[in-house]
PDB file of N, CA, C and O in Angstrom:
ATOM      1  N   MET F  23       2.236 -11.244  -2.675  1.00  0.00           N
ATOM      2  CA  MET F  23       2.783 -12.155  -1.241  1.00  0.00           C
ATOM      3  C   MET F  23       1.510 -13.095  -0.947  1.00  0.00           C
ATOM      4  O   MET F  23       0.229 -12.572  -0.988  1.00  0.00           O
ATOM      5  N   THR F  24       1.807 -14.638  -0.796  1.00  0.00           N
ATOM      6  CA  THR F  24       0.766 -15.324  -0.709  1.00  0.00           C
ATOM      7  C   THR F  24       0.635 -15.155   1.123  1.00  0.00           C
ATOM      8  O   THR F  24      -0.146 -16.435   1.231  1.00  0.00           O
ATOM      9  N   THR F  25       1.152 -14.653   1.983  1.00  0.00           N
ATOM     10  CA  THR F  25       1.404 -15.334   2.847  1.00  0.00           C
ATOM     11  C   THR F  25       0.271 -14.307   3.782  1.00  0.00           C
ATOM     12  O   THR F  25      -0.213 -13.354   3.520  1.00  0.00           O
ATOM     13  N   PRO F  26      -0.958 -15.223   4.603  1.00  0.00           N
ATOM     14  CA  PRO F  26      -1.835 -14.415   5.483  1.00  0.00           C
ATOM     15  C   PRO F  26      -1.477 -13.546   6.280  1.00  0.00           C
ATOM     16  O   PRO F  26      -0.807 -13.089   6.739  1.00  0.00           O
ATOM     17  N   ASP F  27      -2.591 -12.112   6.023  1.00  0.00           N
ATOM     18  CA  ASP F  27      -2.376 -11.085   6.488  1.00  0.00           C
ATOM     19  C   ASP F  27      -2.130 -10.834   7.940  1.00  0.00           C
ATOM     20  O   ASP F  27      -0.778 -10.491   8.067  1.00  0.00           O
ATOM     21  N   LYS F  28      -2.130 -11.864   8.749  1.00  0.00           N
ATOM     22  CA  LYS F  28      -2.170 -11.492  10.389  1.00  0.00           C
ATOM     23  C   LYS F  28      -0.628 -12.361  10.656  1.00  0.00           C
ATOM     24  O   LYS F  28       0.168 -11.833  11.605  1.00  0.00           O
ATOM     25  N   ALA F  29      -0.393 -13.576   9.716  1.00  0.00           N
ATOM     26  CA  ALA F  29       0.788 -14.423  10.092  1.00  0.00           C
ATOM     27  C   ALA F  29       2.108 -13.019   9.508  1.00  0.00           C
ATOM     28  O   ALA F  29       3.014 -12.961  10.316  1.00  0.00           O
ATOM     29  N   TYR F  30       1.610 -12.345   8.491  1.00  0.00           N
ATOM     30  CA  TYR F  30       3.026 -11.291   7.920  1.00  0.00           C
ATOM     31  C   TYR F  30       2.771 -10.416   9.041  1.00  0.00           C
ATOM     32  O   TYR F  30       4.217 -10.185   9.710  1.00  0.00           O
ATOM     33  N   ARG F  31       1.996 -10.019   9.606  1.00  0.00           N
ATOM     34  CA  ARG F  31       2.161  -8.827  10.202  1.00  0.00           C
ATOM     35  C   ARG F  31       2.838  -9.101  12.161  1.00  0.00           C
ATOM     36  O   ARG F  31       3.561  -8.713  12.708  1.00  0.00           O
ATOM     37  N   TRP F  32       2.300 -10.660  12.168  1.00  0.00           N
ATOM     38  CA  TRP F  32       2.809 -11.002  13.393  1.00  0.00           C
ATOM     39  C   TRP F  32       4.412 -11.093  13.671  1.00  0.00           C
ATOM     40  O   TRP F  32       5.279 -10.881  14.284  1.00  0.00           O
ATOM     41  N   TRP F  33       4.779 -12.137  12.057  1.00  0.00           N
ATOM     42  CA  TRP F  33       6.160 -12.292  11.803  1.00  0.00           C
ATOM     43  C   TRP F  33       7.266 -11.476  12.023  1.00  0.00           C
ATOM     44  O   TRP F  33       8.165 -11.211  12.134  1.00  0.00           O
ATOM     45  N   TYR F  34       6.784 -10.349  10.884  1.00  0.00           N
ATOM     46  CA  TYR F  34       7.703  -9.708  10.159  1.00  0.00           C
ATOM     47  C   TYR F  34       7.910  -7.867  10.627  1.00  0.00           C
ATOM     48  O   TYR F  34       8.224  -7.291  10.562  1.00  0.00           O
ATOM     49  N   ARG F  35       6.451  -7.836  11.755  1.00  0.00           N
ATOM     50  CA  ARG F  35       6.548  -6.301  12.045  1.00  0.00           C
ATOM     51  C   ARG F  35       6.356  -5.080  10.854  1.00  0.00           C
ATOM     52  O   ARG F  35       6.415  -4.470  11.342  1.00  0.00           O
ATOM     53  N   ASP F  36       5.950  -5.664   9.881  1.00  0.00           N
ATOM     54  CA  ASP F  36       6.185  -4.350   8.764  1.00  0.00           C
ATOM     55  C   ASP F  36       6.838  -3.619   8.606  1.00  0.00           C
ATOM     56  O   ASP F  36       7.173  -2.557   8.752  1.00  0.00           O
ATOM     57  N   PRO F  37       8.488  -4.454   8.470  1.00  0.00           N
ATOM     58  CA  PRO F  37       9.078  -3.239   7.878  1.00  0.00           C
ATOM     59  C   PRO F  37       9.239  -2.858   6.114  1.00  0.00           C
ATOM     60  O   PRO F  37       9.363  -2.068   6.407  1.00  0.00           O
ATOM     61  N   LEU F  38       8.934  -3.641   6.106  1.00  0.00           N
ATOM     62  CA  LEU F  38       8.374  -3.389   4.238  1.00  0.00           C
ATOM     63  C   LEU F  38       7.810  -1.581   4.270  1.00  0.00           C
ATOM     64  O   LEU F  38       7.571  -0.870   3.437  1.00  0.00           O
ATOM     65  N   THR F  39       6.483  -1.607   5.056  1.00  0.00           N
ATOM     66  CA  THR F  39       5.929  -0.640   4.736  1.00  0.00           C
ATOM     67  C   THR F  39       6.657   0.645   5.597  1.00  0.00           C
ATOM     68  O   THR F  39       6.838   1.507   4.876  1.00  0.00           O
ATOM     69  N   LYS F  40       7.229   0.526   6.628  1.00  0.00           N
ATOM     70  CA  LYS F  40       8.476   1.544   7.155  1.00  0.00           C
ATOM     71  C   LYS F  40       9.111   1.590   6.432  1.00  0.00           C
ATOM     72  O   LYS F  40       9.756   3.210   6.240  1.00  0.00           O
ATOM     73  N   ILE F  41      10.073   0.804   5.564  1.00  0.00           N
ATOM     74  CA  ILE F  41      10.635   1.194   4.050  1.00  0.00           C
ATOM     75  C   ILE F  41      10.350   1.972   3.161  1.00  0.00           C
ATOM     76  O   ILE F  41      10.873   2.838   3.135  1.00  0.00           O
ATOM     77  N   LEU F  42       8.963   1.240   2.940  1.00  0.00           N
ATOM     78  CA  LEU F  42       8.624   2.481   1.989  1.00  0.00           C
ATOM     79  C   LEU F  42       8.029   3.611   1.860  1.00  0.00           C
ATOM     80  O   LEU F  42       8.130   4.212   1.578  1.00  0.00           O
ATOM     81  N   PHE F  43       7.631   3.206   3.540  1.00  0.00           N
ATOM     82  CA  PHE F  43       6.320   4.823   3.465  1.00  0.00           C
ATOM     83  C   PHE F  43       8.010   5.998   4.084  1.00  0.00           C
ATOM     84  O   PHE F  43       7.573   6.939   3.716  1.00  0.00           O
ATOM     85  N   LYS F  44       8.798   5.504   4.820  1.00  0.00           N
ATOM     86  CA  LYS F  44       9.675   6.680   5.401  1.00  0.00           C
ATOM     87  C   LYS F  44      11.014   6.682   4.378  1.00  0.00           C
ATOM     88  O   LYS F  44      11.236   7.680   4.156  1.00  0.00           O
ATOM     89  N   GLY F  45      11.409   5.625   3.868  1.00  0.00           N
ATOM     90  CA  GLY F  45      12.353   6.085   2.887  1.00  0.00           C
ATOM     91  C   GLY F  45      11.187   6.087   1.208  1.00  0.00           C
ATOM     92  O   GLY F  45      11.963   7.632   0.791  1.00  0.00           O
ATOM     93  N   THR F  46      11.182   5.355   0.497  1.00  0.00           N
ATOM     94  CA  THR F  46      10.783   6.071  -0.793  1.00  0.00           C
ATOM     95  C   THR F  46      10.143   6.788  -0.410  1.00  0.00           C
ATOM     96  O   THR F  46       9.706   8.165  -1.382  1.00  0.00           O
ATOM     97  N   PHE F  47       8.846   6.870  -0.244  1.00  0.00           N
ATOM     98  CA  PHE F  47       7.512   7.895  -0.805  1.00  0.00           C
ATOM     99  C   PHE F  47       7.890   8.972   0.744  1.00  0.00           C
ATOM    100  O   PHE F  47       7.805   9.978  -0.286  1.00  0.00           O
ATOM    101  N   GLY F  48       8.496   9.022   1.692  1.00  0.00           N
ATOM    102  CA  GLY F  48       8.602  10.030   2.209  1.00  0.00           C
ATOM    103  C   GLY F  48       9.741  10.951   1.576  1.00  0.00           C
ATOM    104  O   GLY F  48       9.458  12.151   1.584  1.00  0.00           O
ATOM    105  N   LYS F  49      10.763  10.264   1.099  1.00  0.00           N
ATOM    106  CA  LYS F  49      11.784  11.320   0.288  1.00  0.00           C
ATOM    107  C   LYS F  49      10.874  11.769  -0.942  1.00  0.00           C
ATOM    108  O   LYS F  49      11.407  12.997  -1.057  1.00  0.00           O
ATOM    109  N   ILE F  50       9.814  11.535  -1.672  1.00  0.00           N
ATOM    110  CA  ILE F  50       9.292  12.307  -2.852  1.00  0.00           C
ATOM    111  C   ILE F  50       8.279  13.068  -2.444  1.00  0.00           C
ATOM    112  O   ILE F  50       7.439  13.189  -3.607  1.00  0.00           O
ATOM    113  N   GLY F  51       7.719  12.889  -0.905  1.00  0.00           N
ATOM    114  CA  GLY F  51       7.043  13.744  -0.601  1.00  0.00           C
ATOM    115  C   GLY F  51       5.499  12.957  -0.738  1.00  0.00           C
ATOM    116  O   GLY F  51       5.023  14.085  -0.248  1.00  0.00           O
ATOM    117  N   VAL F  52       5.509  12.051  -0.777  1.00  0.00           N
ATOM    118  CA  VAL F  52       4.179  11.479  -0.310  1.00  0.00           C
ATOM    119  C   VAL F  52       3.734  10.728   1.089  1.00  0.00           C
ATOM    120  O   VAL F  52       4.504  10.091   1.450  1.00  0.00           O
ATOM    121  N   LYS F  53       2.900  11.236   1.665  1.00  0.00           N
ATOM    122  CA  LYS F  53       2.982  11.777   3.079  1.00  0.00           C
ATOM    123  C   LYS F  53       1.003  10.839   3.121  1.00  0.00           C
ATOM    124  O   LYS F  53       0.288  10.764   2.313  1.00  0.00           O
ATOM    125  N   ASP F  54       0.630  10.116   4.542  1.00  0.00           N
ATOM    126  CA  ASP F  54      -0.164   9.916   4.678  1.00  0.00           C
ATOM    127  C   ASP F  54      -0.875   8.670   4.029  1.00  0.00           C
ATOM    128  O   ASP F  54      -1.905   8.535   3.322  1.00  0.00           O
ATOM    129  N   LEU F  55      -0.316   7.642   3.755  1.00  0.00           N
ATOM    130  CA  LEU F  55      -0.592   6.468   3.236  1.00  0.00           C
ATOM    131  C   LEU F  55      -1.091   4.990   4.024  1.00  0.00           C
ATOM    132  O   LEU F  55      -0.205   5.693   5.637  1.00  0.00           O
ATOM    133  N   ASN F  56      -1.467   4.024   3.720  1.00  0.00           N
ATOM    134  CA  ASN F  56      -1.790   3.142   4.646  1.00  0.00           C
ATOM    135  C   ASN F  56      -1.764   1.800   3.834  1.00  0.00           C
ATOM    136  O   ASN F  56      -2.155   1.627   2.730  1.00  0.00           O
ATOM    137  N   TRP F  57      -1.093   1.014   4.134  1.00  0.00           N
ATOM    138  CA  TRP F  57      -0.559  -0.485   3.823  1.00  0.00           C
ATOM    139  C   TRP F  57      -1.762  -1.534   3.692  1.00  0.00           C
ATOM    140  O   TRP F  57      -2.195  -1.380   4.440  1.00  0.00           O
ATOM    141  N   VAL F  58      -2.210  -1.906   2.430  1.00  0.00           N
ATOM    142  CA  VAL F  58      -2.791  -2.663   1.709  1.00  0.00           C
ATOM    143  C   VAL F  58      -2.529  -3.693   1.520  1.00  0.00           C
ATOM    144  O   VAL F  58      -1.713  -3.960   0.706  1.00  0.00           O
ATOM    145  N   ASN F  59      -2.377  -5.125   2.657  1.00  0.00           N
ATOM    146  CA  ASN F  59      -1.930  -6.037   1.973  1.00  0.00           C
ATOM    147  C   ASN F  59      -3.042  -7.072   1.575  1.00  0.00           C
ATOM    148  O   ASN F  59      -4.136  -7.221   2.290  1.00  0.00           O
ATOM    149  N   TYR F  60      -2.702  -7.656   0.165  1.00  0.00           N
ATOM    150  CA  TYR F  60      -3.349  -8.600  -0.598  1.00  0.00           C
ATOM    151  C   TYR F  60      -3.438 -10.160  -0.144  1.00  0.00           C
ATOM    152  O   TYR F  60      -2.243 -10.492  -1.004  1.00  0.00           O
ATOM    153  N   ASP F  61      -3.890 -10.545   0.759  1.00  0.00           N
ATOM    154  CA  ASP F  61      -3.582 -12.146   0.938  1.00  0.00           C
ATOM    155  C   ASP F  61      -3.650 -12.521  -0.316  1.00  0.00           C
ATOM    156  O   ASP F  61      -4.870 -12.560  -0.722  1.00  0.00           O
ATOM    157  N   ARG F  62      -3.125 -13.673   0.056  1.00  0.00           N
ATOM    158  CA  ARG F  62      -3.613 -15.245  -1.596  1.00  0.00           C
ATOM    159  C   ARG F  62      -3.708 -14.824  -2.281  1.00  0.00           C
ATOM    160  O   ARG F  62      -4.547 -15.352  -3.173  1.00  0.00           O
ATOM    161  N   VAL F  63      -2.697 -14.125  -3.066  1.00  0.00           N
ATOM    162  CA  VAL F  63      -3.387 -13.601  -4.564  1.00  0.00           C
ATOM    163  C   VAL F  63      -2.687 -14.689  -5.781  1.00  0.00           C
ATOM    164  O   VAL F  63      -3.885 -14.475  -6.570  1.00  0.00           O
ATOM    165  N   ALA F  64      -2.148 -15.529  -5.448  1.00  0.00           N
ATOM    166  CA  ALA F  64      -2.269 -16.646  -6.077  1.00  0.00           C
ATOM    167  C   ALA F  64      -3.403 -17.744  -6.417  1.00  0.00           C
ATOM    168  O   ALA F  64      -3.704 -17.906  -7.634  1.00  0.00           O
ATOM    169  N   ASP F  65      -4.292 -17.155  -5.436  1.00  0.00           N
ATOM    170  CA  ASP F  65      -5.490 -18.050  -5.309  1.00  0.00           C
ATOM    171  C   ASP F  65      -6.709 -17.248  -5.982  1.00  0.00           C
ATOM    172  O   ASP F  65      -7.695 -17.764  -6.563  1.00  0.00           O
ATOM    173  N   ARG F  66      -6.463 -16.246  -6.749  1.00  0.00           N
ATOM    174  CA  ARG F  66      -7.027 -15.087  -7.079  1.00  0.00           C
ATOM    175  C   ARG F  66      -6.984 -15.845  -8.669  1.00  0.00           C
ATOM    176  O   ARG F  66      -6.456 -15.713  -9.238  1.00  0.00           O
ATOM    177  N   THR F  67      -8.565 -14.928  -9.446  1.00  0.00           N
ATOM    178  CA  THR F  67      -8.838 -14.628 -10.661  1.00  0.00           C
ATOM    179  C   THR F  67      -8.347 -13.750 -11.212  1.00  0.00           C
ATOM    180  O   THR F  67      -7.796 -12.801 -10.316  1.00  0.00           O
ATOM    181  N   PRO F  68      -8.009 -13.549 -12.454  1.00  0.00           N
ATOM    182  CA  PRO F  68      -7.417 -12.579 -13.102  1.00  0.00           C
ATOM    183  C   PRO F  68      -7.908 -11.406 -13.192  1.00  0.00           C
ATOM    184  O   PRO F  68      -7.519  -9.936 -12.822  1.00  0.00           O
ATOM    185  N   GLU F  69      -9.711 -11.612 -12.782  1.00  0.00           N
ATOM    186  CA  GLU F  69     -10.433 -10.375 -12.678  1.00  0.00           C
ATOM    187  C   GLU F  69     -10.643  -9.858 -11.295  1.00  0.00           C
ATOM    188  O   GLU F  69     -10.540  -8.574 -11.176  1.00  0.00           O
ATOM    189  N   GLU F  70     -10.235 -10.594 -10.058  1.00  0.00           N
ATOM    190  CA  GLU F  70     -10.321 -10.216  -9.216  1.00  0.00           C
ATOM    191  C   GLU F  70      -9.197  -9.448  -8.810  1.00  0.00           C
ATOM    192  O   GLU F  70      -9.089  -8.651  -8.546  1.00  0.00           O
ATOM    193  N   ARG F  71      -7.899  -9.925  -9.676  1.00  0.00           N
ATOM    194  CA  ARG F  71      -6.394  -9.605  -9.349  1.00  0.00           C
ATOM    195  C   ARG F  71      -6.947  -7.967 -10.054  1.00  0.00           C
ATOM    196  O   ARG F  71      -6.169  -7.109  -9.697  1.00  0.00           O
ATOM    197  N   ALA F  72      -7.310  -7.623 -11.373  1.00  0.00           N
ATOM    198  CA  ALA F  72      -7.880  -6.171 -11.930  1.00  0.00           C
ATOM    199  C   ALA F  72      -8.365  -5.397 -11.099  1.00  0.00           C
ATOM    200  O   ALA F  72      -8.344  -4.592 -10.678  1.00  0.00           O
ATOM    201  N   ARG F  73      -9.603  -6.424 -10.720  1.00  0.00           N
ATOM    202  CA  ARG F  73     -10.178  -5.489  -9.341  1.00  0.00           C
ATOM    203  C   ARG F  73      -9.638  -4.663  -8.296  1.00  0.00           C
ATOM    204  O   ARG F  73      -9.052  -3.723  -7.599  1.00  0.00           O
ATOM    205  N   MET F  74      -8.468  -5.819  -7.689  1.00  0.00           N
ATOM    206  CA  MET F  74      -7.636  -5.216  -6.616  1.00  0.00           C
ATOM    207  C   MET F  74      -6.651  -4.142  -6.947  1.00  0.00           C
ATOM    208  O   MET F  74      -6.527  -3.545  -6.317  1.00  0.00           O
ATOM    209  N   LEU F  75      -6.213  -3.851  -8.536  1.00  0.00           N
ATOM    210  CA  LEU F  75      -5.397  -3.047  -8.512  1.00  0.00           C
ATOM    211  C   LEU F  75      -6.383  -1.894  -9.532  1.00  0.00           C
ATOM    212  O   LEU F  75      -5.821  -0.690  -8.803  1.00  0.00           O
ATOM    213  N   THR F  76      -7.463  -2.094  -9.523  1.00  0.00           N
ATOM    214  CA  THR F  76      -8.152  -0.544  -9.732  1.00  0.00           C
ATOM    215  C   THR F  76      -8.238  -0.490  -8.188  1.00  0.00           C
ATOM    216  O   THR F  76      -8.462   1.233  -8.346  1.00  0.00           O
ATOM    217  N   ASP F  77      -8.835  -0.696  -7.264  1.00  0.00           N
ATOM    218  CA  ASP F  77      -8.885  -0.118  -5.858  1.00  0.00           C
ATOM    219  C   ASP F  77      -7.882   0.105  -5.342  1.00  0.00           C
ATOM    220  O   ASP F  77      -7.776   1.039  -4.450  1.00  0.00           O
ATOM    221  N   THR F  78      -6.871  -0.070  -5.796  1.00  0.00           N
ATOM    222  CA  THR F  78      -5.299   0.625  -5.509  1.00  0.00           C
ATOM    223  C   THR F  78      -5.292   1.677  -5.561  1.00  0.00           C
ATOM    224  O   THR F  78      -5.024   2.797  -5.460  1.00  0.00           O
ATOM    225  N   GLU F  79      -5.510   1.387  -7.046  1.00  0.00           N
ATOM    226  CA  GLU F  79      -5.087   2.918  -8.118  1.00  0.00           C
ATOM    227  C   GLU F  79      -5.914   3.778  -7.081  1.00  0.00           C
ATOM    228  O   GLU F  79      -6.077   5.092  -7.041  1.00  0.00           O
ATOM    229  N   ALA F  80      -7.442   3.739  -6.945  1.00  0.00           N
ATOM    230  CA  ALA F  80      -8.327   4.492  -6.885  1.00  0.00           C
ATOM    231  C   ALA F  80      -8.224   4.940  -5.516  1.00  0.00           C
ATOM    232  O   ALA F  80      -8.049   6.061  -4.987  1.00  0.00           O
ATOM    233  N   ARG F  81      -7.717   4.402  -4.140  1.00  0.00           N
ATOM    234  CA  ARG F  81      -7.526   5.013  -3.172  1.00  0.00           C
ATOM    235  C   ARG F  81      -5.918   5.087  -2.694  1.00  0.00           C
ATOM    236  O   ARG F  81      -5.744   6.494  -2.283  1.00  0.00           O
ATOM    237  N   PHE F  82      -4.841   5.437  -3.832  1.00  0.00           N
ATOM    238  CA  PHE F  82      -4.081   6.166  -3.987  1.00  0.00           C
ATOM    239  C   PHE F  82      -4.472   7.867  -4.813  1.00  0.00           C
ATOM    240  O   PHE F  82      -3.943   8.350  -4.091  1.00  0.00           O
ATOM    241  N   ALA F  83      -5.492   7.825  -5.624  1.00  0.00           N
ATOM    242  CA  ALA F  83      -5.454   8.833  -5.914  1.00  0.00           C
ATOM    243  C   ALA F  83      -6.214   9.903  -5.169  1.00  0.00           C
ATOM    244  O   ALA F  83      -6.567  10.895  -5.159  1.00  0.00           O
ATOM    245  N   ARG F  84      -7.237   9.051  -4.048  1.00  0.00           N
ATOM    246  CA  ARG F  84      -7.548   9.594  -3.088  1.00  0.00           C
ATOM    247  C   ARG F  84      -7.037  10.394  -2.208  1.00  0.00           C
ATOM    248  O   ARG F  84      -7.324  11.210  -2.353  1.00  0.00           O
ATOM    249  N   SER F  85      -5.552   9.435  -1.834  1.00  0.00           N
ATOM    250  CA  SER F  85      -5.004  10.046  -0.885  1.00  0.00           C
ATOM    251  C   SER F  85      -4.157  11.439  -1.433  1.00  0.00           C
ATOM    252  O   SER F  85      -3.706  12.434  -0.776  1.00  0.00           O
ATOM    253  N   VAL F  86      -4.002  10.940  -2.780  1.00  0.00           N
ATOM    254  CA  VAL F  86      -3.518  12.373  -3.776  1.00  0.00           C
ATOM    255  C   VAL F  86      -4.357  13.125  -3.694  1.00  0.00           C
ATOM    256  O   VAL F  86      -3.657  15.002  -3.578  1.00  0.00           O
ATOM    257  N   ASN F  87      -5.614  13.310  -3.797  1.00  0.00           N
ATOM    258  CA  ASN F  87      -6.779  14.427  -4.267  1.00  0.00           C
ATOM    259  C   ASN F  87      -6.786  15.477  -2.356  1.00  0.00           C
ATOM    260  O   ASN F  87      -7.334  16.611  -2.899  1.00  0.00           O
ATOM    261  N   ARG F  88      -6.342  14.584  -2.160  1.00  0.00           N
ATOM    262  CA  ARG F  88      -6.667  15.177   0.011  1.00  0.00           C
ATOM    263  C   ARG F  88      -5.725  15.939   0.381  1.00  0.00           C
ATOM    264  O   ARG F  88      -5.421  16.753   1.012  1.00  0.00           O
ATOM    265  N   ARG F  89      -4.488  16.249  -0.040  1.00  0.00           N
ATOM    266  CA  ARG F  89      -3.543  16.829   0.190  1.00  0.00           C
ATOM    267  C   ARG F  89      -3.581  18.640  -0.525  1.00  0.00           C
ATOM    268  O   ARG F  89      -4.166  18.798  -1.238  1.00  0.00           O
ATOM    269  N   PRO F  90      -3.206  19.523   0.475  1.00  0.00           N
ATOM    270  CA  PRO F  90      -3.288  20.804   0.290  1.00  0.00           C
ATOM    271  C   PRO F  90      -2.693  21.273  -1.076  1.00  0.00           C
ATOM    272  O   PRO F  90      -1.936  20.540  -1.880  1.00  0.00           O
ATOM    273  N   ALA F  91      -3.513  22.575  -1.888  1.00  0.00           N
ATOM    274  CA  ALA F  91      -2.850  23.034  -3.187  1.00  0.00           C
ATOM    275  C   ALA F  91      -1.385  23.656  -3.008  1.00  0.00           C
ATOM    276  O   ALA F  91      -1.143  22.948  -3.966  1.00  0.00           O
ATOM    277  N   ALA F  92      -1.231  24.245  -2.169  1.00  0.00           N
ATOM    278  CA  ALA F  92      -0.005  24.600  -1.948  1.00  0.00           C
ATOM    279  C   ALA F  92       1.415  23.799  -1.873  1.00  0.00           C
ATOM    280  O   ALA F  92       1.845  24.111  -2.588  1.00  0.00           O
ATOM    281  N   SER F  93       0.677  22.111  -1.546  1.00  0.00           N
ATOM    282  CA  SER F  93       2.205  21.521  -1.149  1.00  0.00           C
ATOM    283  C   SER F  93       2.312  21.058  -2.697  1.00  0.00           C
ATOM    284  O   SER F  93       3.834  20.413  -2.912  1.00  0.00           O
ATOM    285  N   ALA F  94       0.801  20.732  -3.534  1.00  0.00           N
ATOM    286  CA  ALA F  94       0.948  20.077  -5.128  1.00  0.00           C
ATOM    287  C   ALA F  94       2.007  21.259  -5.515  1.00  0.00           C
ATOM    288  O   ALA F  94       2.565  20.871  -6.520  1.00  0.00           O
ATOM    289  N   ALA F  95       1.676  22.522  -5.538  1.00  0.00           N
ATOM    290  CA  ALA F  95       2.540  23.634  -6.134  1.00  0.00           C
ATOM    291  C   ALA F  95       3.719  23.197  -6.333  1.00  0.00           C
ATOM    292  O   ALA F  95       4.633  23.673  -6.663  1.00  0.00           O
ATOM    293  N   SER F  96       4.039  23.336  -4.863  1.00  0.00           N
ATOM    294  CA  SER F  96       5.421  23.449  -4.132  1.00  0.00           C
ATOM    295  C   SER F  96       6.294  21.866  -4.871  1.00  0.00           C
ATOM    296  O   SER F  96       7.283  22.266  -5.212  1.00  0.00           O
ATOM    297  N   ARG F  97       5.839  20.799  -5.105  1.00  0.00           N
ATOM    298  CA  ARG F  97       6.335  20.528  -5.357  1.00  0.00           C
ATOM    299  C   ARG F  97       6.581  20.250  -7.158  1.00  0.00           C
ATOM    300  O   ARG F  97       7.632  19.699  -8.184  1.00  0.00           O
ATOM    301  N   SER F  98       5.923  20.593  -7.802  1.00  0.00           N
ATOM    302  CA  SER F  98       5.490  20.974  -8.966  1.00  0.00           C
ATOM    303  C   SER F  98       7.040  21.626  -9.183  1.00  0.00           C
ATOM    304  O   SER F  98       7.315  22.345 -10.318  1.00  0.00           O
ATOM    305  N   ALA F  99       7.311  22.521  -8.822  1.00  0.00           N
ATOM    306  CA  ALA F  99       8.466  24.059  -8.853  1.00  0.00           C
ATOM    307  C   ALA F  99       9.248  23.408  -8.669  1.00  0.00           C
ATOM    308  O   ALA F  99      10.278  23.881  -8.531  1.00  0.00           O
ATOM    309  N   SER F 100       9.715  22.242  -7.803  1.00  0.00           N
ATOM    310  CA  SER F 100      10.935  21.665  -7.172  1.00  0.00           C
ATOM    311  C   SER F 100      11.412  20.796  -8.748  1.00  0.00           C
ATOM    312  O   SER F 100      11.100  20.311  -9.548  1.00  0.00           O
TER     313      SER F 100
END
């Protein structure tokens, strides 16, 4: 999305975050997520975009690794 971060949050009040976090991710058991909005992506170089994706993957991996082992075991049993 190329909308500047502050304008996006002021205008839309974060409906996508609520939908994704409470709906999609909540139903599959992913909790404690933080929204990261990359603005002006169209103006970025391919290398910068690749770095953004790598950073996002690392953030998600850290959030998954912080979960207690018991909840991870119960998800795999389901």
